[in-house]
mmCIF file of N, CA, C and O in Angstrom:
data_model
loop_
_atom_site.group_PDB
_atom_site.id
_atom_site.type_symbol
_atom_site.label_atom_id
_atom_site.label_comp_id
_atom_site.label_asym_id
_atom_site.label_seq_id
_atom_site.Cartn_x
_atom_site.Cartn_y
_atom_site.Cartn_z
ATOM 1 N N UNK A 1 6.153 -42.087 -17.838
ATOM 2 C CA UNK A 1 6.848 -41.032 -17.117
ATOM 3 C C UNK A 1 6.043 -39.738 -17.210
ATOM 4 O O UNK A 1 5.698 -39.309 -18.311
ATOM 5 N N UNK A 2 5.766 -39.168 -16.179
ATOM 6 C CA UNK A 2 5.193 -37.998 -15.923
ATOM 7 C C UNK A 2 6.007 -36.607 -16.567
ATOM 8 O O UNK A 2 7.236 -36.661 -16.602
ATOM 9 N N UNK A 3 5.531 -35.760 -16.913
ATOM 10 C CA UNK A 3 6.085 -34.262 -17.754
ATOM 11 C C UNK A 3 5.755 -33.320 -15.774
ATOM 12 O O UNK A 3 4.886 -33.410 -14.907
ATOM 13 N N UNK A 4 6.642 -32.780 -15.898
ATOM 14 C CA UNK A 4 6.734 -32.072 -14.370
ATOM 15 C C UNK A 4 6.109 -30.488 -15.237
ATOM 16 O O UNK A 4 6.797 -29.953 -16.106
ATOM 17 N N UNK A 5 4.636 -29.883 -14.778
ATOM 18 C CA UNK A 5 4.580 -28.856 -15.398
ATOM 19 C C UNK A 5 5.238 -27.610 -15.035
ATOM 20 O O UNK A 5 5.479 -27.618 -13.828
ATOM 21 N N UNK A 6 5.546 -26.753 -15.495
ATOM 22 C CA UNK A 6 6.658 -25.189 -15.109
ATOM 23 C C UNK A 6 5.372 -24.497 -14.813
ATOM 24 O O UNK A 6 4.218 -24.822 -15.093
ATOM 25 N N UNK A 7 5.848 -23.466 -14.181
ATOM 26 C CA UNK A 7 4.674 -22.130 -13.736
ATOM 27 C C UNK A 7 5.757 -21.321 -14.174
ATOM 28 O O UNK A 7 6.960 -21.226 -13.931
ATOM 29 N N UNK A 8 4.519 -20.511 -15.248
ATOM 30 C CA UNK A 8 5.089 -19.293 -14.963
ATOM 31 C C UNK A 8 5.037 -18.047 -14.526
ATOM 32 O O UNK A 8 3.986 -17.406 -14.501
ATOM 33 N N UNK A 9 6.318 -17.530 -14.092
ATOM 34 C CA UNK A 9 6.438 -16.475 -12.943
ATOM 35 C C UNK A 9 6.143 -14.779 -13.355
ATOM 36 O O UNK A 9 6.193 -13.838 -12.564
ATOM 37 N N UNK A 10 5.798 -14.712 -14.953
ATOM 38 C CA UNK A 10 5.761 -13.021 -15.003
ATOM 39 C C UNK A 10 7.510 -13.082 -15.356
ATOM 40 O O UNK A 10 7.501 -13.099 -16.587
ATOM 41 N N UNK A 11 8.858 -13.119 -14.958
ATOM 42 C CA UNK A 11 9.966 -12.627 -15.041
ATOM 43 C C UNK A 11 9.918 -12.614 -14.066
ATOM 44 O O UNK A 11 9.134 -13.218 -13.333
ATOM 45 N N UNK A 12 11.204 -11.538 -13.671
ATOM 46 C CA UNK A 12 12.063 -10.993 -12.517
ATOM 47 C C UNK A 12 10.657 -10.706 -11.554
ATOM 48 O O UNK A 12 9.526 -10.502 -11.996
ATOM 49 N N UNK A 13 11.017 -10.745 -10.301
ATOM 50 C CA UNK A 13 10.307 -9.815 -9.484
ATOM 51 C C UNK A 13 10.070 -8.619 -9.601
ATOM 52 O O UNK A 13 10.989 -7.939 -10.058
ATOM 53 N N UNK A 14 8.996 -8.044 -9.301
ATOM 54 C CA UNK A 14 9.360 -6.388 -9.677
ATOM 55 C C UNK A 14 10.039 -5.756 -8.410
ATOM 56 O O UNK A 14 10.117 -6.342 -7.330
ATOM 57 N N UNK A 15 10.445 -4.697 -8.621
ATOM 58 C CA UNK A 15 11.431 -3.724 -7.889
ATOM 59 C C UNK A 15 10.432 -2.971 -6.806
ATOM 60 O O UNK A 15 9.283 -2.723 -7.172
ATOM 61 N N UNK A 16 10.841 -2.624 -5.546
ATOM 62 C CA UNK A 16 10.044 -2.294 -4.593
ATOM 63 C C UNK A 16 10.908 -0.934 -4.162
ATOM 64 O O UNK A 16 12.073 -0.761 -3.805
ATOM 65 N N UNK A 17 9.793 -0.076 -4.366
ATOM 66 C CA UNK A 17 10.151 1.463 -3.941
ATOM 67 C C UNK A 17 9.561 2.331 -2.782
ATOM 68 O O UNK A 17 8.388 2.272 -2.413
ATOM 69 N N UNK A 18 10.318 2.971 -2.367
ATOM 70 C CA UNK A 18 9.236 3.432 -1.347
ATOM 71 C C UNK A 18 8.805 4.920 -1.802
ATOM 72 O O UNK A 18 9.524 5.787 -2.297
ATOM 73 N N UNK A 19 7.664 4.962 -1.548
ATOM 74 C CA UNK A 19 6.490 6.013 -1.389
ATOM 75 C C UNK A 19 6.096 6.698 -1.032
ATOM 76 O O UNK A 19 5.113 6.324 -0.393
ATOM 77 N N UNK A 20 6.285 8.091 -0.996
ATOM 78 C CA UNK A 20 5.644 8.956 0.555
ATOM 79 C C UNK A 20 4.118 9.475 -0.202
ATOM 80 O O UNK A 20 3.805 9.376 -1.388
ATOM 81 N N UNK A 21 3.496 9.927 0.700
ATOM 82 C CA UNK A 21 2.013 10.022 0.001
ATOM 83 C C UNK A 21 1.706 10.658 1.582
ATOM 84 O O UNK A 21 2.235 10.377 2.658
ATOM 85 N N UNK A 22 0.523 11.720 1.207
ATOM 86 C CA UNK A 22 -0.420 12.404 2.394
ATOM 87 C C UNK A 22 -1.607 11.470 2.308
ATOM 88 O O UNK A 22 -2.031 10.763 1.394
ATOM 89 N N UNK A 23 -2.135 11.759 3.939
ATOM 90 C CA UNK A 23 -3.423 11.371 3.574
ATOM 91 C C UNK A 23 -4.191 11.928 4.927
ATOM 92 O O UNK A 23 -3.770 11.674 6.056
ATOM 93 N N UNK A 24 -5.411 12.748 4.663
ATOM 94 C CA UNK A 24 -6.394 13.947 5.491
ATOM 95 C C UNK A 24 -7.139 12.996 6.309
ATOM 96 O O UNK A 24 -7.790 12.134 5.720
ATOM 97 N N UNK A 25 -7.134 13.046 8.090
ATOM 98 C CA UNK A 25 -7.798 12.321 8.003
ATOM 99 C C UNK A 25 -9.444 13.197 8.272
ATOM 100 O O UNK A 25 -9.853 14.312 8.595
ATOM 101 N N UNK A 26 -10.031 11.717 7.853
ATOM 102 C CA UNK A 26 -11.650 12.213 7.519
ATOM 103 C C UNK A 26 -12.351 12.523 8.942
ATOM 104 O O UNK A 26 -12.221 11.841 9.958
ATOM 105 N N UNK A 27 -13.046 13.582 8.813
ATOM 106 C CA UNK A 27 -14.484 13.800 10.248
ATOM 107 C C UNK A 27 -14.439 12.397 10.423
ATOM 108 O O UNK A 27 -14.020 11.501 9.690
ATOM 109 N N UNK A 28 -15.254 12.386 12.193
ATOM 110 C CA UNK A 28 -15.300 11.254 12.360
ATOM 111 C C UNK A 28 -14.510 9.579 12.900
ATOM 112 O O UNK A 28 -14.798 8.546 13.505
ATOM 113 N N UNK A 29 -13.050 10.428 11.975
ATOM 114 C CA UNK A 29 -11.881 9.017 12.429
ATOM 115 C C UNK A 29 -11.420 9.134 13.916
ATOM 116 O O UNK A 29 -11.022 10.205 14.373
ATOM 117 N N UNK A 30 -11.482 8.108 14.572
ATOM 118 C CA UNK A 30 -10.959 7.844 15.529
ATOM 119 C C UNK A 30 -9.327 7.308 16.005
ATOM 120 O O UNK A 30 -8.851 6.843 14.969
ATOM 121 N N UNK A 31 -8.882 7.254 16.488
ATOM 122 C CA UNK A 31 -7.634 7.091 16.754
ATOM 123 C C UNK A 31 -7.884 4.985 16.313
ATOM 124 O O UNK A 31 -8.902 4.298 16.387
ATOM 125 N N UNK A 32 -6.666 4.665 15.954
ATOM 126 C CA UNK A 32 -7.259 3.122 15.993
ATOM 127 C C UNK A 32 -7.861 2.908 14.634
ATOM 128 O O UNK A 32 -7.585 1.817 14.134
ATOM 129 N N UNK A 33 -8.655 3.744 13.897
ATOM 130 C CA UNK A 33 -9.164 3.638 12.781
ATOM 131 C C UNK A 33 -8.321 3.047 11.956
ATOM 132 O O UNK A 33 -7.130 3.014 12.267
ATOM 133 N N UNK A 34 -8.754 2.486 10.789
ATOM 134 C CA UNK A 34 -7.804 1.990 9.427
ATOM 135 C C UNK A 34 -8.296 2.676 8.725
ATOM 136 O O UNK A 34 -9.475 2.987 8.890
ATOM 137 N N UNK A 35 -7.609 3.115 7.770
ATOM 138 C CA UNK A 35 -7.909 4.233 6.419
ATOM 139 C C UNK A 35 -7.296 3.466 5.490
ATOM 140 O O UNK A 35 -6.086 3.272 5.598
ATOM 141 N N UNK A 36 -8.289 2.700 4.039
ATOM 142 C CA UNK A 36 -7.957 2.156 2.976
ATOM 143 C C UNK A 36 -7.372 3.297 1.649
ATOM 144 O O UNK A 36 -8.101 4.148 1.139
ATOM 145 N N UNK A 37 -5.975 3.073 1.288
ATOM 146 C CA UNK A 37 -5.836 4.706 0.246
ATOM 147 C C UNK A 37 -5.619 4.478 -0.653
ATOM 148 O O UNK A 37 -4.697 3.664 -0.607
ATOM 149 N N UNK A 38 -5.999 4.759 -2.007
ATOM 150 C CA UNK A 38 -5.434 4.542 -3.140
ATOM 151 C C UNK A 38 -4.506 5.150 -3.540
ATOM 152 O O UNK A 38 -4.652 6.361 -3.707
ATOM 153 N N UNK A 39 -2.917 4.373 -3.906
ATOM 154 C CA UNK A 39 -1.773 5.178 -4.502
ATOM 155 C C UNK A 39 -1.759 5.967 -5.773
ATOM 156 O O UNK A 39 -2.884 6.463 -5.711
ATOM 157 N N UNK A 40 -1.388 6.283 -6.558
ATOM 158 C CA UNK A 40 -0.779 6.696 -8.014
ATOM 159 C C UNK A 40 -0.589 5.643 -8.558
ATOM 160 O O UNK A 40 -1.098 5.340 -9.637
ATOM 161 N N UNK A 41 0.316 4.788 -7.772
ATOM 162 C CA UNK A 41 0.571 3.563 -9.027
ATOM 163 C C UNK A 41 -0.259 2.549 -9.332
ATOM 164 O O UNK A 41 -0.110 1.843 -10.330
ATOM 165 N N UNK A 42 -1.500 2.375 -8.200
ATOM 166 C CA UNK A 42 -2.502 2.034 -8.630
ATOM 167 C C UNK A 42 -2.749 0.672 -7.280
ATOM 168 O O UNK A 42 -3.735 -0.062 -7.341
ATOM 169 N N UNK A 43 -1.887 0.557 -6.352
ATOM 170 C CA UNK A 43 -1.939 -0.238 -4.891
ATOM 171 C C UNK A 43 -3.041 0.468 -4.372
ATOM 172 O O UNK A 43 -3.482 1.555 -4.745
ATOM 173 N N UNK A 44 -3.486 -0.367 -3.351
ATOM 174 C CA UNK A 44 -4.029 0.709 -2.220
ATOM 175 C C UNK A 44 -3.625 -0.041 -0.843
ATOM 176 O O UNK A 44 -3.680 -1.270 -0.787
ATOM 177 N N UNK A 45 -3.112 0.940 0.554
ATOM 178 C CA UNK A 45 -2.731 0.469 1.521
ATOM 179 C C UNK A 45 -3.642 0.789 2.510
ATOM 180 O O UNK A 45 -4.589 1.545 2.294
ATOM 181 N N UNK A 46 -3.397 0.202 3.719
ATOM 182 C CA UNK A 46 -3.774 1.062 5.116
ATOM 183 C C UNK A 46 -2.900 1.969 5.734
ATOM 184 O O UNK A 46 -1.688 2.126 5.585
ATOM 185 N N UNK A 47 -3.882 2.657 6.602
ATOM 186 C CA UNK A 47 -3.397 3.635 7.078
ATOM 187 C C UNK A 47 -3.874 3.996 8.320
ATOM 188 O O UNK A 47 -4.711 4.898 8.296
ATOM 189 N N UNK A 48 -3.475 3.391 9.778
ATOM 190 C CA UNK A 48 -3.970 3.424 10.803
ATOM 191 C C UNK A 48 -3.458 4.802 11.520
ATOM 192 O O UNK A 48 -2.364 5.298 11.787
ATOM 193 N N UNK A 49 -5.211 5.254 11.739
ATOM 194 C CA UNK A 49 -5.295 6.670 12.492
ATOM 195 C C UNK A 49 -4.707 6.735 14.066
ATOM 196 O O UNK A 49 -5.123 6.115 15.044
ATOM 197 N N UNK A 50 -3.577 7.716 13.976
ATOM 198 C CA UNK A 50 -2.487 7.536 15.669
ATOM 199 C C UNK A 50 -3.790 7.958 16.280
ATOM 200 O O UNK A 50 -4.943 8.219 15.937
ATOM 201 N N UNK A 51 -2.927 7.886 17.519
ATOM 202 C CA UNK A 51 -4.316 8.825 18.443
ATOM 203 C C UNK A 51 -4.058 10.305 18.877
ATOM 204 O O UNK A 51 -4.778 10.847 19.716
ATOM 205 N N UNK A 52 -2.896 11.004 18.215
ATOM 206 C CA UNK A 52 -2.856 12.217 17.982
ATOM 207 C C UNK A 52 -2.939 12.942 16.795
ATOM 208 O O UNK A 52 -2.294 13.898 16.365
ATOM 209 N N UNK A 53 -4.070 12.144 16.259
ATOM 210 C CA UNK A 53 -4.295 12.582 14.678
ATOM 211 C C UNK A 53 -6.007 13.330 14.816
ATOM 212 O O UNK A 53 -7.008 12.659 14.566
ATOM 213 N N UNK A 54 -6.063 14.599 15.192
ATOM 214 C CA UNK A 54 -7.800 14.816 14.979
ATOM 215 C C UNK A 54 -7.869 15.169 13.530
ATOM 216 O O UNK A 54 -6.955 15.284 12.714
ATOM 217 N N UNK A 55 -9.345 15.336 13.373
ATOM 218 C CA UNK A 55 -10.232 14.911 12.230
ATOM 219 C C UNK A 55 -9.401 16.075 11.304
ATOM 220 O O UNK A 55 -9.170 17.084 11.971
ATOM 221 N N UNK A 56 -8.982 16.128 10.116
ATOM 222 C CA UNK A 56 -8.761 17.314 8.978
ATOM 223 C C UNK A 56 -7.183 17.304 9.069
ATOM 224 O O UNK A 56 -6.517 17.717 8.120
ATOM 225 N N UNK A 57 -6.490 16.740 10.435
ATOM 226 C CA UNK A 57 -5.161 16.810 10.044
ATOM 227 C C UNK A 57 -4.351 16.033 8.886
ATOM 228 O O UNK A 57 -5.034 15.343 8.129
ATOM 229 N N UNK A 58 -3.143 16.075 8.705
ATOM 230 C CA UNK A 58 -2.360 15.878 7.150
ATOM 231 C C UNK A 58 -1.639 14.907 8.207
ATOM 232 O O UNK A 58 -1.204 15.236 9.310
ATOM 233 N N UNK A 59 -1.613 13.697 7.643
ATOM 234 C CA UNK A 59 -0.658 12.299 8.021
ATOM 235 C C UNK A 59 0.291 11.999 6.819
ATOM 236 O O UNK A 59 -0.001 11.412 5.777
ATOM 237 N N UNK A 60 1.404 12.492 7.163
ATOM 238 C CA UNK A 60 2.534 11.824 6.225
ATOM 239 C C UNK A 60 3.450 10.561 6.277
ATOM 240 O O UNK A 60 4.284 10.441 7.174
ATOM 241 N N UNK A 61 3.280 9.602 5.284
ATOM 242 C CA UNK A 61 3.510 8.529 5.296
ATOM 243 C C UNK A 61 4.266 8.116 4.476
ATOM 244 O O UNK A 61 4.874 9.018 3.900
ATOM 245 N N UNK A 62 4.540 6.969 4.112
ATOM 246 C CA UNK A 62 5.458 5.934 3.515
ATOM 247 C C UNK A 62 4.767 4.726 3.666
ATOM 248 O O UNK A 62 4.035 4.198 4.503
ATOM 249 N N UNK A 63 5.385 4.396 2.261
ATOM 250 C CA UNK A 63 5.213 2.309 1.645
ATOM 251 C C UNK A 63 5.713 1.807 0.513
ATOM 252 O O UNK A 63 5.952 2.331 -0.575
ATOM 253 N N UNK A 64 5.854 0.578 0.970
ATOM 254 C CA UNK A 64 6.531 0.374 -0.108
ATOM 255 C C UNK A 64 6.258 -0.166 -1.140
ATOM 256 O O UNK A 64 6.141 -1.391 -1.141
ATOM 257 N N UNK A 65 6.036 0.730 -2.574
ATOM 258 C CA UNK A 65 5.229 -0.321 -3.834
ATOM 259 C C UNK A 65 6.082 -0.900 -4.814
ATOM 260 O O UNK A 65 7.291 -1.020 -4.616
ATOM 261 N N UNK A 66 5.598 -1.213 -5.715
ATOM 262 C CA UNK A 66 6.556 -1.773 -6.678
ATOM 263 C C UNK A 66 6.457 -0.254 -7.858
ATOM 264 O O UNK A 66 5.736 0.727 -8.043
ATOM 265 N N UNK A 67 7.617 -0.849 -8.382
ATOM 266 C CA UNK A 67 8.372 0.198 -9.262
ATOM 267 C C UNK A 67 7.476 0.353 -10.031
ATOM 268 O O UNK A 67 6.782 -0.661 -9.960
ATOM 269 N N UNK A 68 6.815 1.467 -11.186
ATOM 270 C CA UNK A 68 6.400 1.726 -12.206
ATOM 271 C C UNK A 68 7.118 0.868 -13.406
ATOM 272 O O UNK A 68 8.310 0.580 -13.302
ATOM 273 N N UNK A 69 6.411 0.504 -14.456
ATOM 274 C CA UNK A 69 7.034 0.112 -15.499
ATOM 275 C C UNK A 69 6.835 1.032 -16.518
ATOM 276 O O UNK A 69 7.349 0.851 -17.622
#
């Protein structure tokens, strides 16, 4: 008879929060662009440049990370 092996999972899922965070966009970006960002908590997301975003403006955003422990 075979032993069925367990995985294990870490615990609970972690908790998912949302995030607001700026981000400038850089000379150069084009509308369409993706912008890779590093959070605080230590994720990093995208961040696709609108096409009423020129170069130096402030894009305010949201995402959703997991909770700090």
């Amino acid at each position: 008879k075979k032993k069925k092996k367990s995985i294990a999972t870490g615990g609970a899922p972690a908790a998912l929060i949302s995030t607001k965070f700026e981000v400038v966009v850089p000379d150069g970006a084009a509308a369409g662009d993706t912008l890779f960002v590093s959070l605080p908590t230590g994720e990093e997301v995208k961040v696709v440049v609108p096409a009423d975003a020129p170069d130096g403006s402030v894009l305010t955003c949201s995402a959703l990370t997991t909770a700090p422990r």
